[in-house]
PDB file of C-alpha atoms in Angstrom:
ATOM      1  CA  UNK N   1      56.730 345.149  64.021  1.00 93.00           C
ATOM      2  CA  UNK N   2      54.659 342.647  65.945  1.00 94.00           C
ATOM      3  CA  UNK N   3      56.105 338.988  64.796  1.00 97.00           C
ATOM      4  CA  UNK N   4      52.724 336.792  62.910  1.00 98.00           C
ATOM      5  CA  UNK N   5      52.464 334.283  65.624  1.00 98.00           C
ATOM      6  CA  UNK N   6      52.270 336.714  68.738  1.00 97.00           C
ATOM      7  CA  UNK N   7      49.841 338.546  66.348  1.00 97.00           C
ATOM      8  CA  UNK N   8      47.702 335.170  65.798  1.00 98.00           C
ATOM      9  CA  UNK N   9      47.482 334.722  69.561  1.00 98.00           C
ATOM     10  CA  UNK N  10      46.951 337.903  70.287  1.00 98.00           C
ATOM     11  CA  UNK N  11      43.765 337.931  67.902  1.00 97.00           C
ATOM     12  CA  UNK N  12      42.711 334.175  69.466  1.00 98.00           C
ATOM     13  CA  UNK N  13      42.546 335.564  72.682  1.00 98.00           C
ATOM     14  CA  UNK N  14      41.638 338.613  72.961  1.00 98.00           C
ATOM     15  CA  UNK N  15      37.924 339.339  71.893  1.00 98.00           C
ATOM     16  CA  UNK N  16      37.625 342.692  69.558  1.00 97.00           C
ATOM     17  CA  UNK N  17      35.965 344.717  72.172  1.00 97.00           C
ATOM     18  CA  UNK N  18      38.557 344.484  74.318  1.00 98.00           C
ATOM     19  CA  UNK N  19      41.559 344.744  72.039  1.00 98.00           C
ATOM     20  CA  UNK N  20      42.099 348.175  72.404  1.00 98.00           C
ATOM     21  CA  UNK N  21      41.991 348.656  76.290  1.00 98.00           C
ATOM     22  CA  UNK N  22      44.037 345.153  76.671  1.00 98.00           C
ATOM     23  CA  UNK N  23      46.517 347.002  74.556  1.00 97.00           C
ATOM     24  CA  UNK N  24      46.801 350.078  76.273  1.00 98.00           C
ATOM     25  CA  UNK N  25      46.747 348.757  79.589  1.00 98.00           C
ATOM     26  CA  UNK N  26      49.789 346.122  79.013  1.00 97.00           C
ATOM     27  CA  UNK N  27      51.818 348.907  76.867  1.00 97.00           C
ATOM     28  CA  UNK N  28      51.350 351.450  79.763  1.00 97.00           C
ATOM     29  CA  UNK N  29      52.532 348.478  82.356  1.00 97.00           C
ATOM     30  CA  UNK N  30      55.396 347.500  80.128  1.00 96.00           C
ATOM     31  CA  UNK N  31      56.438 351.219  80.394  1.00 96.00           C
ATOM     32  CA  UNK N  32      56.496 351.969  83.894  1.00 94.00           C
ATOM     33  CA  UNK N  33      58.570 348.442  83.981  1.00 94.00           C
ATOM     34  CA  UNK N  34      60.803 349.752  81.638  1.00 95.00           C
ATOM     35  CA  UNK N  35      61.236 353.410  83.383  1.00 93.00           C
ATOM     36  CA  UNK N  36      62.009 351.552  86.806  1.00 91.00           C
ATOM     37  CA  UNK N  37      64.389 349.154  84.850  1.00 92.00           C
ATOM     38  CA  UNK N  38      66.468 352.577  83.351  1.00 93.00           C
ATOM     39  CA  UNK N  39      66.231 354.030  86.955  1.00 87.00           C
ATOM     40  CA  UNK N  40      67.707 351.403  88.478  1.00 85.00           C
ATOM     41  CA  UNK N  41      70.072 350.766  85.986  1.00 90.00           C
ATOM     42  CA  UNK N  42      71.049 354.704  86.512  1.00 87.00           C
ATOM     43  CA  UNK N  43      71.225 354.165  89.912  1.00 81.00           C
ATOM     44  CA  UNK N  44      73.989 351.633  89.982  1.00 82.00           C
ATOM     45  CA  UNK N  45      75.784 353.556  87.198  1.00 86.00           C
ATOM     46  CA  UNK N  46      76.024 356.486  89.314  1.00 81.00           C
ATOM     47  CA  UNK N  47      77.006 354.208  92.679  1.00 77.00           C
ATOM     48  CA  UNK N  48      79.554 352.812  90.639  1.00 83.00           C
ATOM     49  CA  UNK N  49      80.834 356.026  89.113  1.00 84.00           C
ATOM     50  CA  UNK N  50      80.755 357.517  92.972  1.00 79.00           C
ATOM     51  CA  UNK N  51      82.469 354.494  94.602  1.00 80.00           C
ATOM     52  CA  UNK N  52      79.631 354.851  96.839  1.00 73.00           C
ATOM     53  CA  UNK N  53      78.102 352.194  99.395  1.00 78.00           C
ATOM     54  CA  UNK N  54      75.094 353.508  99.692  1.00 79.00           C
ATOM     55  CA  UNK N  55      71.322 351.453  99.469  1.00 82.00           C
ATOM     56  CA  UNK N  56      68.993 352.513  96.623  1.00 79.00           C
ATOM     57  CA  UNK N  57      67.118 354.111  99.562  1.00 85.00           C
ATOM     58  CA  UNK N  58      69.767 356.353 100.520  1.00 84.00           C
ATOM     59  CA  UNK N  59      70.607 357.436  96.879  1.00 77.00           C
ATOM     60  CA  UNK N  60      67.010 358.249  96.324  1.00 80.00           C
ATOM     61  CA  UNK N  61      66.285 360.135  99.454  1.00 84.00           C
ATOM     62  CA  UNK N  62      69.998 362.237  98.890  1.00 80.00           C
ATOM     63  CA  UNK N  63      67.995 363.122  95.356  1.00 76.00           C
ATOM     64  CA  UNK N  64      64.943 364.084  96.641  1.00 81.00           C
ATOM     65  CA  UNK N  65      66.432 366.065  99.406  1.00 79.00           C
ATOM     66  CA  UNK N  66      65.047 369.779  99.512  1.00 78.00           C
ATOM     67  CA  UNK N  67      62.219 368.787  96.887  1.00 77.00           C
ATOM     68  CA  UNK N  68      59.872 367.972  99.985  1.00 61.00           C
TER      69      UNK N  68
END
């Protein structure tokens, strides 16, 4: 549910040709934040878990390894 007054402004500001596109555009950035937010956040779970002192870098390269 969108909440009235972020509707309202939404409306105010955004002309109705561009609506649509403005919406898929800032849905499709807020999930590709979201993804990298859950990624990190699995990320330091699994350091945690591991006891491990490795950077992000590290972890992600480990992953990846053999996928190349």
């Amino acid at each position: 549910m969108i909440n009235r007054e972020t509707l309202m402004q939404f409306y105010h500001l955004i002309p109705a040709g561009e609506r649509s596109d403005f919406l898929n555009i800032s849905l499709k950035e807020a999930l590709i934040q979201y993804a990298r937010r859950k990624a990190s956040e699995q990320i330091d779970e699994f350091r945690k878990e591991w006891k491990l002192k490795l950077s992000t870098k590290e972890i992600i390269k480990l992953k990846n390894y053999g996928r190349e």
